[in-house]
PDB file of C-alpha atoms in Angstrom:
ATOM      1  CA  UNK O   1     -16.641  -1.267  13.892  1.00 93.00           C
ATOM      2  CA  UNK O   2     -20.131  -2.679  13.488  1.00 95.00           C
ATOM      3  CA  UNK O   3     -21.480  -5.390  15.732  1.00 96.00           C
ATOM      4  CA  UNK O   4     -21.815  -8.686  13.898  1.00 94.00           C
ATOM      5  CA  UNK O   5     -25.379  -9.285  15.110  1.00 95.00           C
ATOM      6  CA  UNK O   6     -28.147  -6.776  15.953  1.00 97.00           C
ATOM      7  CA  UNK O   7     -28.144  -6.056  19.683  1.00 98.00           C
ATOM      8  CA  UNK O   8     -31.102  -6.756  21.925  1.00 98.00           C
ATOM      9  CA  UNK O   9     -32.069  -4.696  25.009  1.00 98.00           C
ATOM     10  CA  UNK O  10     -32.095  -6.143  28.502  1.00 98.00           C
ATOM     11  CA  UNK O  11     -31.910  -5.213  32.172  1.00 98.00           C
ATOM     12  CA  UNK O  12     -28.950  -6.226  34.302  1.00 98.00           C
ATOM     13  CA  UNK O  13     -29.736  -8.520  37.205  1.00 98.00           C
ATOM     14  CA  UNK O  14     -26.192  -8.983  38.454  1.00 97.00           C
ATOM     15  CA  UNK O  15     -22.594  -9.270  37.304  1.00 97.00           C
ATOM     16  CA  UNK O  16     -20.488 -11.932  39.015  1.00 94.00           C
ATOM     17  CA  UNK O  17     -17.257 -13.924  38.674  1.00 92.00           C
ATOM     18  CA  UNK O  18     -16.027 -10.967  36.573  1.00 88.00           C
ATOM     19  CA  UNK O  19     -17.030 -12.531  33.258  1.00 95.00           C
ATOM     20  CA  UNK O  20     -20.681 -13.462  33.848  1.00 97.00           C
ATOM     21  CA  UNK O  21     -23.842 -11.359  33.942  1.00 97.00           C
ATOM     22  CA  UNK O  22     -27.412 -12.457  34.568  1.00 98.00           C
ATOM     23  CA  UNK O  23     -29.821 -10.362  32.497  1.00 98.00           C
ATOM     24  CA  UNK O  24     -33.553 -10.045  31.889  1.00 98.00           C
ATOM     25  CA  UNK O  25     -34.677  -9.739  28.274  1.00 98.00           C
ATOM     26  CA  UNK O  26     -37.662  -7.594  27.354  1.00 96.00           C
ATOM     27  CA  UNK O  27     -39.843 -10.684  27.040  1.00 96.00           C
ATOM     28  CA  UNK O  28     -39.116 -11.592  30.658  1.00 96.00           C
ATOM     29  CA  UNK O  29     -36.667 -14.415  29.906  1.00 97.00           C
ATOM     30  CA  UNK O  30     -33.567 -14.558  32.078  1.00 97.00           C
ATOM     31  CA  UNK O  31     -30.257 -15.270  30.328  1.00 97.00           C
ATOM     32  CA  UNK O  32     -26.592 -15.354  31.300  1.00 97.00           C
ATOM     33  CA  UNK O  33     -24.278 -13.245  29.136  1.00 97.00           C
ATOM     34  CA  UNK O  34     -20.523 -13.224  28.758  1.00 97.00           C
ATOM     35  CA  UNK O  35     -18.987 -10.046  30.153  1.00 96.00           C
ATOM     36  CA  UNK O  36     -15.697  -9.425  28.316  1.00 94.00           C
ATOM     37  CA  UNK O  37     -14.299  -7.044  30.914  1.00 94.00           C
ATOM     38  CA  UNK O  38     -11.820  -8.038  33.657  1.00 89.00           C
ATOM     39  CA  UNK O  39     -11.947  -4.611  35.347  1.00 89.00           C
ATOM     40  CA  UNK O  40     -14.062  -3.470  38.261  1.00 94.00           C
ATOM     41  CA  UNK O  41     -16.637  -1.810  35.942  1.00 96.00           C
ATOM     42  CA  UNK O  42     -17.156   0.769  38.676  1.00 95.00           C
ATOM     43  CA  UNK O  43     -20.506   2.497  38.210  1.00 95.00           C
ATOM     44  CA  UNK O  44     -21.466   0.298  35.248  1.00 97.00           C
ATOM     45  CA  UNK O  45     -22.800  -2.873  36.843  1.00 96.00           C
ATOM     46  CA  UNK O  46     -25.733  -1.671  38.895  1.00 96.00           C
ATOM     47  CA  UNK O  47     -28.720  -4.044  39.018  1.00 97.00           C
ATOM     48  CA  UNK O  48     -31.633  -2.778  36.958  1.00 97.00           C
ATOM     49  CA  UNK O  49     -29.656  -0.673  34.493  1.00 97.00           C
ATOM     50  CA  UNK O  50     -30.478  -0.926  30.814  1.00 98.00           C
ATOM     51  CA  UNK O  51     -27.896  -2.823  28.779  1.00 98.00           C
ATOM     52  CA  UNK O  52     -27.522  -4.184  25.264  1.00 98.00           C
ATOM     53  CA  UNK O  53     -26.564  -7.762  24.456  1.00 98.00           C
ATOM     54  CA  UNK O  54     -25.241  -9.307  21.268  1.00 97.00           C
ATOM     55  CA  UNK O  55     -26.776 -12.740  20.577  1.00 96.00           C
ATOM     56  CA  UNK O  56     -24.878 -15.482  18.779  1.00 92.00           C
ATOM     57  CA  UNK O  57     -25.648 -18.927  17.396  1.00 87.00           C
ATOM     58  CA  UNK O  58     -22.081 -20.208  17.555  1.00 84.00           C
ATOM     59  CA  UNK O  59     -22.223 -23.849  18.716  1.00 85.00           C
ATOM     60  CA  UNK O  60     -18.709 -23.475  20.156  1.00 84.00           C
ATOM     61  CA  UNK O  61     -19.827 -20.792  22.592  1.00 84.00           C
ATOM     62  CA  UNK O  62     -21.468 -21.911  25.822  1.00 89.00           C
ATOM     63  CA  UNK O  63     -23.100 -18.511  26.405  1.00 94.00           C
ATOM     64  CA  UNK O  64     -25.415 -17.277  23.669  1.00 95.00           C
ATOM     65  CA  UNK O  65     -25.197 -13.589  24.577  1.00 97.00           C
ATOM     66  CA  UNK O  66     -22.379 -11.093  25.025  1.00 97.00           C
ATOM     67  CA  UNK O  67     -22.752  -7.867  27.014  1.00 98.00           C
ATOM     68  CA  UNK O  68     -21.703  -4.964  24.781  1.00 98.00           C
ATOM     69  CA  UNK O  69     -23.192  -1.664  26.021  1.00 98.00           C
ATOM     70  CA  UNK O  70     -24.579   0.179  28.988  1.00 98.00           C
ATOM     71  CA  UNK O  71     -27.434   2.481  27.979  1.00 98.00           C
ATOM     72  CA  UNK O  72     -27.538   5.488  30.306  1.00 97.00           C
ATOM     73  CA  UNK O  73     -31.024   6.258  28.984  1.00 96.00           C
ATOM     74  CA  UNK O  74     -30.126   9.898  28.369  1.00 96.00           C
ATOM     75  CA  UNK O  75     -28.798   9.508  24.852  1.00 96.00           C
ATOM     76  CA  UNK O  76     -25.360   8.296  25.984  1.00 97.00           C
ATOM     77  CA  UNK O  77     -23.728   4.878  25.946  1.00 98.00           C
ATOM     78  CA  UNK O  78     -20.697   3.179  27.469  1.00 98.00           C
ATOM     79  CA  UNK O  79     -19.004   0.254  25.746  1.00 98.00           C
ATOM     80  CA  UNK O  80     -18.046  -2.445  28.241  1.00 97.00           C
ATOM     81  CA  UNK O  81     -16.450  -5.055  25.952  1.00 96.00           C
ATOM     82  CA  UNK O  82     -12.663  -4.641  26.245  1.00 93.00           C
ATOM     83  CA  UNK O  83     -12.097  -6.470  22.942  1.00 92.00           C
ATOM     84  CA  UNK O  84     -13.909  -3.729  21.008  1.00 94.00           C
ATOM     85  CA  UNK O  85     -11.249  -0.965  21.270  1.00 93.00           C
ATOM     86  CA  UNK O  86      -8.670  -2.972  19.326  1.00 95.00           C
ATOM     87  CA  UNK O  87     -11.179  -3.819  16.608  1.00 95.00           C
ATOM     88  CA  UNK O  88     -12.382  -0.226  16.340  1.00 96.00           C
ATOM     89  CA  UNK O  89      -8.860   1.181  16.398  1.00 96.00           C
ATOM     90  CA  UNK O  90      -7.654  -1.210  13.716  1.00 96.00           C
ATOM     91  CA  UNK O  91     -10.435   0.003  11.425  1.00 96.00           C
ATOM     92  CA  UNK O  92      -9.462   3.609  12.154  1.00 96.00           C
ATOM     93  CA  UNK O  93      -5.769   2.932  11.534  1.00 96.00           C
ATOM     94  CA  UNK O  94      -6.459   1.190   8.246  1.00 96.00           C
ATOM     95  CA  UNK O  95      -8.602   4.149   7.154  1.00 95.00           C
ATOM     96  CA  UNK O  96      -5.860   6.624   8.132  1.00 95.00           C
ATOM     97  CA  UNK O  97      -8.191   8.287  10.628  1.00 94.00           C
ATOM     98  CA  UNK O  98      -5.666   8.725  13.450  1.00 95.00           C
ATOM     99  CA  UNK O  99      -3.721  11.845  12.344  1.00 93.00           C
ATOM    100  CA  UNK O 100      -0.604  11.173  14.442  1.00 94.00           C
ATOM    101  CA  UNK O 101      -0.305   7.659  12.972  1.00 96.00           C
ATOM    102  CA  UNK O 102      -1.704   8.118   9.472  1.00 96.00           C
ATOM    103  CA  UNK O 103       1.719   8.001   7.792  1.00 97.00           C
ATOM    104  CA  UNK O 104       2.171   4.311   8.589  1.00 97.00           C
ATOM    105  CA  UNK O 105       1.130   1.864   5.897  1.00 96.00           C
ATOM    106  CA  UNK O 106       1.817  -1.480   7.561  1.00 97.00           C
ATOM    107  CA  UNK O 107      -0.241  -2.535  10.578  1.00 97.00           C
ATOM    108  CA  UNK O 108       0.482  -5.697  12.550  1.00 97.00           C
ATOM    109  CA  UNK O 109      -1.454  -6.823  15.613  1.00 96.00           C
ATOM    110  CA  UNK O 110      -0.388  -8.784  18.682  1.00 95.00           C
ATOM    111  CA  UNK O 111       3.362  -8.687  18.012  1.00 94.00           C
ATOM    112  CA  UNK O 112       5.671 -10.088  20.696  1.00 91.00           C
ATOM    113  CA  UNK O 113       7.955  -7.610  22.442  1.00 88.00           C
ATOM    114  CA  UNK O 114       9.472  -6.938  25.855  1.00 78.00           C
ATOM    115  CA  UNK O 115       9.292  -9.726  28.422  1.00 78.00           C
ATOM    116  CA  UNK O 116       6.555 -12.146  27.377  1.00 78.00           C
ATOM    117  CA  UNK O 117       4.301  -9.288  26.218  1.00 86.00           C
ATOM    118  CA  UNK O 118       2.467  -8.525  23.004  1.00 92.00           C
ATOM    119  CA  UNK O 119       1.960  -5.036  21.655  1.00 96.00           C
ATOM    120  CA  UNK O 120      -1.544  -4.317  20.430  1.00 96.00           C
ATOM    121  CA  UNK O 121      -0.305  -2.781  17.180  1.00 98.00           C
ATOM    122  CA  UNK O 122       3.092  -2.423  15.552  1.00 98.00           C
ATOM    123  CA  UNK O 123       3.090   0.162  12.766  1.00 98.00           C
ATOM    124  CA  UNK O 124       5.861   0.474  10.211  1.00 98.00           C
ATOM    125  CA  UNK O 125       6.687   2.591   7.174  1.00 98.00           C
ATOM    126  CA  UNK O 126       9.977   2.973   5.259  1.00 97.00           C
ATOM    127  CA  UNK O 127      11.849   6.025   6.484  1.00 97.00           C
ATOM    128  CA  UNK O 128       9.963   6.231   9.785  1.00 97.00           C
ATOM    129  CA  UNK O 129      10.713   4.738  13.196  1.00 97.00           C
ATOM    130  CA  UNK O 130       8.446   1.834  14.051  1.00 97.00           C
ATOM    131  CA  UNK O 131       5.482   2.811  16.229  1.00 98.00           C
ATOM    132  CA  UNK O 132       4.426   0.511  19.074  1.00 97.00           C
ATOM    133  CA  UNK O 133       0.827   1.229  20.103  1.00 98.00           C
ATOM    134  CA  UNK O 134      -0.717  -0.060  23.322  1.00 97.00           C
ATOM    135  CA  UNK O 135      -4.496   0.446  23.671  1.00 96.00           C
ATOM    136  CA  UNK O 136      -6.427   0.885  26.918  1.00 96.00           C
ATOM    137  CA  UNK O 137     -10.206   0.940  27.209  1.00 96.00           C
ATOM    138  CA  UNK O 138     -11.472   3.790  29.395  1.00 96.00           C
ATOM    139  CA  UNK O 139     -14.946   3.384  30.929  1.00 97.00           C
ATOM    140  CA  UNK O 140     -14.735   4.941  34.390  1.00 97.00           C
ATOM    141  CA  UNK O 141     -16.444   8.271  35.078  1.00 97.00           C
ATOM    142  CA  UNK O 142     -16.893   9.517  38.653  1.00 97.00           C
ATOM    143  CA  UNK O 143     -17.439  13.166  37.755  1.00 95.00           C
ATOM    144  CA  UNK O 144     -19.692  14.481  34.969  1.00 95.00           C
ATOM    145  CA  UNK O 145     -17.755  14.730  31.730  1.00 94.00           C
ATOM    146  CA  UNK O 146     -14.513  13.274  33.148  1.00 95.00           C
ATOM    147  CA  UNK O 147     -13.214   9.883  31.995  1.00 96.00           C
ATOM    148  CA  UNK O 148     -10.583   8.162  34.136  1.00 96.00           C
ATOM    149  CA  UNK O 149      -8.192   5.235  33.887  1.00 96.00           C
ATOM    150  CA  UNK O 150      -7.751   2.745  35.469  1.00 96.00           C
ATOM    151  CA  UNK O 151     -10.877   1.604  37.312  1.00 95.00           C
ATOM    152  CA  UNK O 152      -8.873  -0.831  39.455  1.00 94.00           C
ATOM    153  CA  UNK O 153      -5.251  -1.568  40.290  1.00 95.00           C
ATOM    154  CA  UNK O 154      -3.415  -2.757  37.169  1.00 95.00           C
ATOM    155  CA  UNK O 155       0.106  -4.050  37.672  1.00 94.00           C
ATOM    156  CA  UNK O 156      -0.043  -5.279  34.088  1.00 92.00           C
ATOM    157  CA  UNK O 157      -0.716  -1.737  32.885  1.00 94.00           C
ATOM    158  CA  UNK O 158       2.306  -0.397  34.761  1.00 95.00           C
ATOM    159  CA  UNK O 159       4.417  -3.176  33.233  1.00 94.00           C
ATOM    160  CA  UNK O 160       3.318  -2.110  29.759  1.00 93.00           C
ATOM    161  CA  UNK O 161       4.408   1.468  30.433  1.00 96.00           C
ATOM    162  CA  UNK O 162       7.862   0.292  31.540  1.00 95.00           C
ATOM    163  CA  UNK O 163       8.221  -1.862  28.438  1.00 95.00           C
ATOM    164  CA  UNK O 164       7.188   1.016  26.190  1.00 96.00           C
ATOM    165  CA  UNK O 165       9.957   3.093  27.764  1.00 96.00           C
ATOM    166  CA  UNK O 166      12.378   0.398  26.655  1.00 95.00           C
ATOM    167  CA  UNK O 167      11.024   0.662  23.111  1.00 96.00           C
ATOM    168  CA  UNK O 168      11.805   4.404  23.061  1.00 97.00           C
ATOM    169  CA  UNK O 169      15.333   3.665  24.272  1.00 96.00           C
ATOM    170  CA  UNK O 170      15.749   1.441  21.198  1.00 95.00           C
ATOM    171  CA  UNK O 171      14.931   4.360  18.905  1.00 96.00           C
ATOM    172  CA  UNK O 172      11.294   3.552  18.145  1.00 97.00           C
ATOM    173  CA  UNK O 173       8.063   5.411  18.890  1.00 98.00           C
ATOM    174  CA  UNK O 174       5.934   4.141  21.754  1.00 97.00           C
ATOM    175  CA  UNK O 175       2.334   5.267  22.156  1.00 97.00           C
ATOM    176  CA  UNK O 176      -0.139   4.632  24.959  1.00 96.00           C
ATOM    177  CA  UNK O 177      -3.549   5.214  23.403  1.00 96.00           C
ATOM    178  CA  UNK O 178      -6.492   5.653  25.750  1.00 96.00           C
ATOM    179  CA  UNK O 179      -9.781   4.963  23.987  1.00 96.00           C
ATOM    180  CA  UNK O 180     -12.706   6.432  25.903  1.00 96.00           C
ATOM    181  CA  UNK O 181     -15.663   4.108  25.414  1.00 97.00           C
ATOM    182  CA  UNK O 182     -18.111   6.668  26.786  1.00 97.00           C
ATOM    183  CA  UNK O 183     -20.081   9.247  24.836  1.00 96.00           C
ATOM    184  CA  UNK O 184     -20.706  11.476  27.878  1.00 96.00           C
ATOM    185  CA  UNK O 185     -17.103  12.563  28.552  1.00 95.00           C
ATOM    186  CA  UNK O 186     -14.827  15.184  27.020  1.00 92.00           C
ATOM    187  CA  UNK O 187     -12.035  15.242  29.613  1.00 93.00           C
ATOM    188  CA  UNK O 188      -9.536  12.616  30.722  1.00 95.00           C
ATOM    189  CA  UNK O 189      -7.416  12.034  33.817  1.00 95.00           C
ATOM    190  CA  UNK O 190      -5.483   9.231  35.461  1.00 96.00           C
ATOM    191  CA  UNK O 191      -7.222   7.816  38.533  1.00 96.00           C
ATOM    192  CA  UNK O 192      -4.159   8.192  40.732  1.00 96.00           C
ATOM    193  CA  UNK O 193      -6.178   7.592  43.889  1.00 97.00           C
ATOM    194  CA  UNK O 194      -7.197   4.152  42.612  1.00 97.00           C
ATOM    195  CA  UNK O 195      -3.725   3.107  41.434  1.00 97.00           C
ATOM    196  CA  UNK O 196      -0.895   5.436  42.504  1.00 98.00           C
ATOM    197  CA  UNK O 197       1.695   3.023  41.088  1.00 97.00           C
ATOM    198  CA  UNK O 198       0.175   3.274  37.623  1.00 97.00           C
ATOM    199  CA  UNK O 199       0.146   7.076  37.747  1.00 97.00           C
ATOM    200  CA  UNK O 200       3.802   7.043  38.805  1.00 97.00           C
ATOM    201  CA  UNK O 201       4.664   4.629  35.998  1.00 97.00           C
ATOM    202  CA  UNK O 202       2.860   6.895  33.513  1.00 97.00           C
ATOM    203  CA  UNK O 203       4.895   9.932  34.594  1.00 96.00           C
ATOM    204  CA  UNK O 204       8.130   7.935  34.343  1.00 97.00           C
ATOM    205  CA  UNK O 205       7.249   6.662  30.872  1.00 97.00           C
ATOM    206  CA  UNK O 206       6.300  10.149  29.696  1.00 96.00           C
ATOM    207  CA  UNK O 207       9.672  11.452  30.899  1.00 97.00           C
ATOM    208  CA  UNK O 208      11.348   8.751  28.810  1.00 97.00           C
ATOM    209  CA  UNK O 209       9.507   9.844  25.665  1.00 97.00           C
ATOM    210  CA  UNK O 210       6.461   7.553  25.622  1.00 97.00           C
ATOM    211  CA  UNK O 211       3.638   9.378  23.849  1.00 96.00           C
ATOM    212  CA  UNK O 212       0.029   9.386  24.977  1.00 95.00           C
ATOM    213  CA  UNK O 213      -3.032   9.801  22.784  1.00 95.00           C
ATOM    214  CA  UNK O 214      -6.637  10.106  23.903  1.00 95.00           C
ATOM    215  CA  UNK O 215      -9.517   9.424  21.541  1.00 95.00           C
ATOM    216  CA  UNK O 216     -13.229   9.379  22.121  1.00 95.00           C
ATOM    217  CA  UNK O 217     -15.739   7.120  20.437  1.00 95.00           C
ATOM    218  CA  UNK O 218     -19.044   7.328  18.668  1.00 96.00           C
ATOM    219  CA  UNK O 219     -21.262   4.590  20.082  1.00 97.00           C
ATOM    220  CA  UNK O 220     -24.682   3.321  19.101  1.00 97.00           C
ATOM    221  CA  UNK O 221     -26.459  -0.011  19.150  1.00 97.00           C
ATOM    222  CA  UNK O 222     -25.016  -0.539  15.674  1.00 97.00           C
ATOM    223  CA  UNK O 223     -21.343  -0.300  16.606  1.00 97.00           C
ATOM    224  CA  UNK O 224     -18.377   1.616  18.025  1.00 97.00           C
ATOM    225  CA  UNK O 225     -16.219   4.018  15.994  1.00 96.00           C
ATOM    226  CA  UNK O 226     -13.095   5.936  16.983  1.00 95.00           C
ATOM    227  CA  UNK O 227     -13.345   9.698  16.807  1.00 91.00           C
ATOM    228  CA  UNK O 228     -10.277  10.979  14.928  1.00 82.00           C
ATOM    229  CA  UNK O 229     -10.051  14.343  16.672  1.00 71.00           C
ATOM    230  CA  UNK O 230      -8.085  14.740  19.891  1.00 59.00           C
ATOM    231  CA  UNK O 231      -8.035  18.503  20.359  1.00 49.00           C
ATOM    232  CA  UNK O 232     -10.983  18.774  22.738  1.00 50.00           C
ATOM    233  CA  UNK O 233      -9.571  16.306  25.260  1.00 60.00           C
ATOM    234  CA  UNK O 234      -8.107  17.781  28.416  1.00 54.00           C
ATOM    235  CA  UNK O 235      -5.745  15.619  30.456  1.00 53.00           C
TER     236      UNK O 235
END
């Protein structure tokens, strides 16, 4: 998935009200950017860090910049926009680049299911059980090389796991896909100390047959792409 507009570098001044970030452009101008991330962004919102913004000239948008990346200034990036994983995964699904899901030819997004929920992707193919795919963006890393989810308590995430268990009971496939939006991690774990209820819900869903997939990403200032391989991820 390529960004629609070339990104511009900046330095973070502060993130506040969850969805706002004051930033300093290279020319010294201060701007406010939209931060499309409702999580805690633990370790990713430190004042002074280098970030990348996507400008826009959409008259309907009040803010003319969107915060897309954290640049760790060591060759690695973290994607902070939680809308990106679905866009990147859709491109990968359509290209048949997710081996466990490549047999499905029909891809539908945001389909209603469960109790007032929408599944990120519903995949179908004659002769195969439907596959319900829920996508989670993973950005937390508290130990070198280890990505963790979630970065804050997520009752909504636990609800999704319970609803996916119900999908399995109906005879369909249910997949929780964790997309690691960091290029500096090759291991994955649940942050059970941050949200014990989510970890418990994950174990219960797994026991009911809910599948889990973990994919890394290739990130640059040009875009974010899903890495098809999963073999080097350690849960």
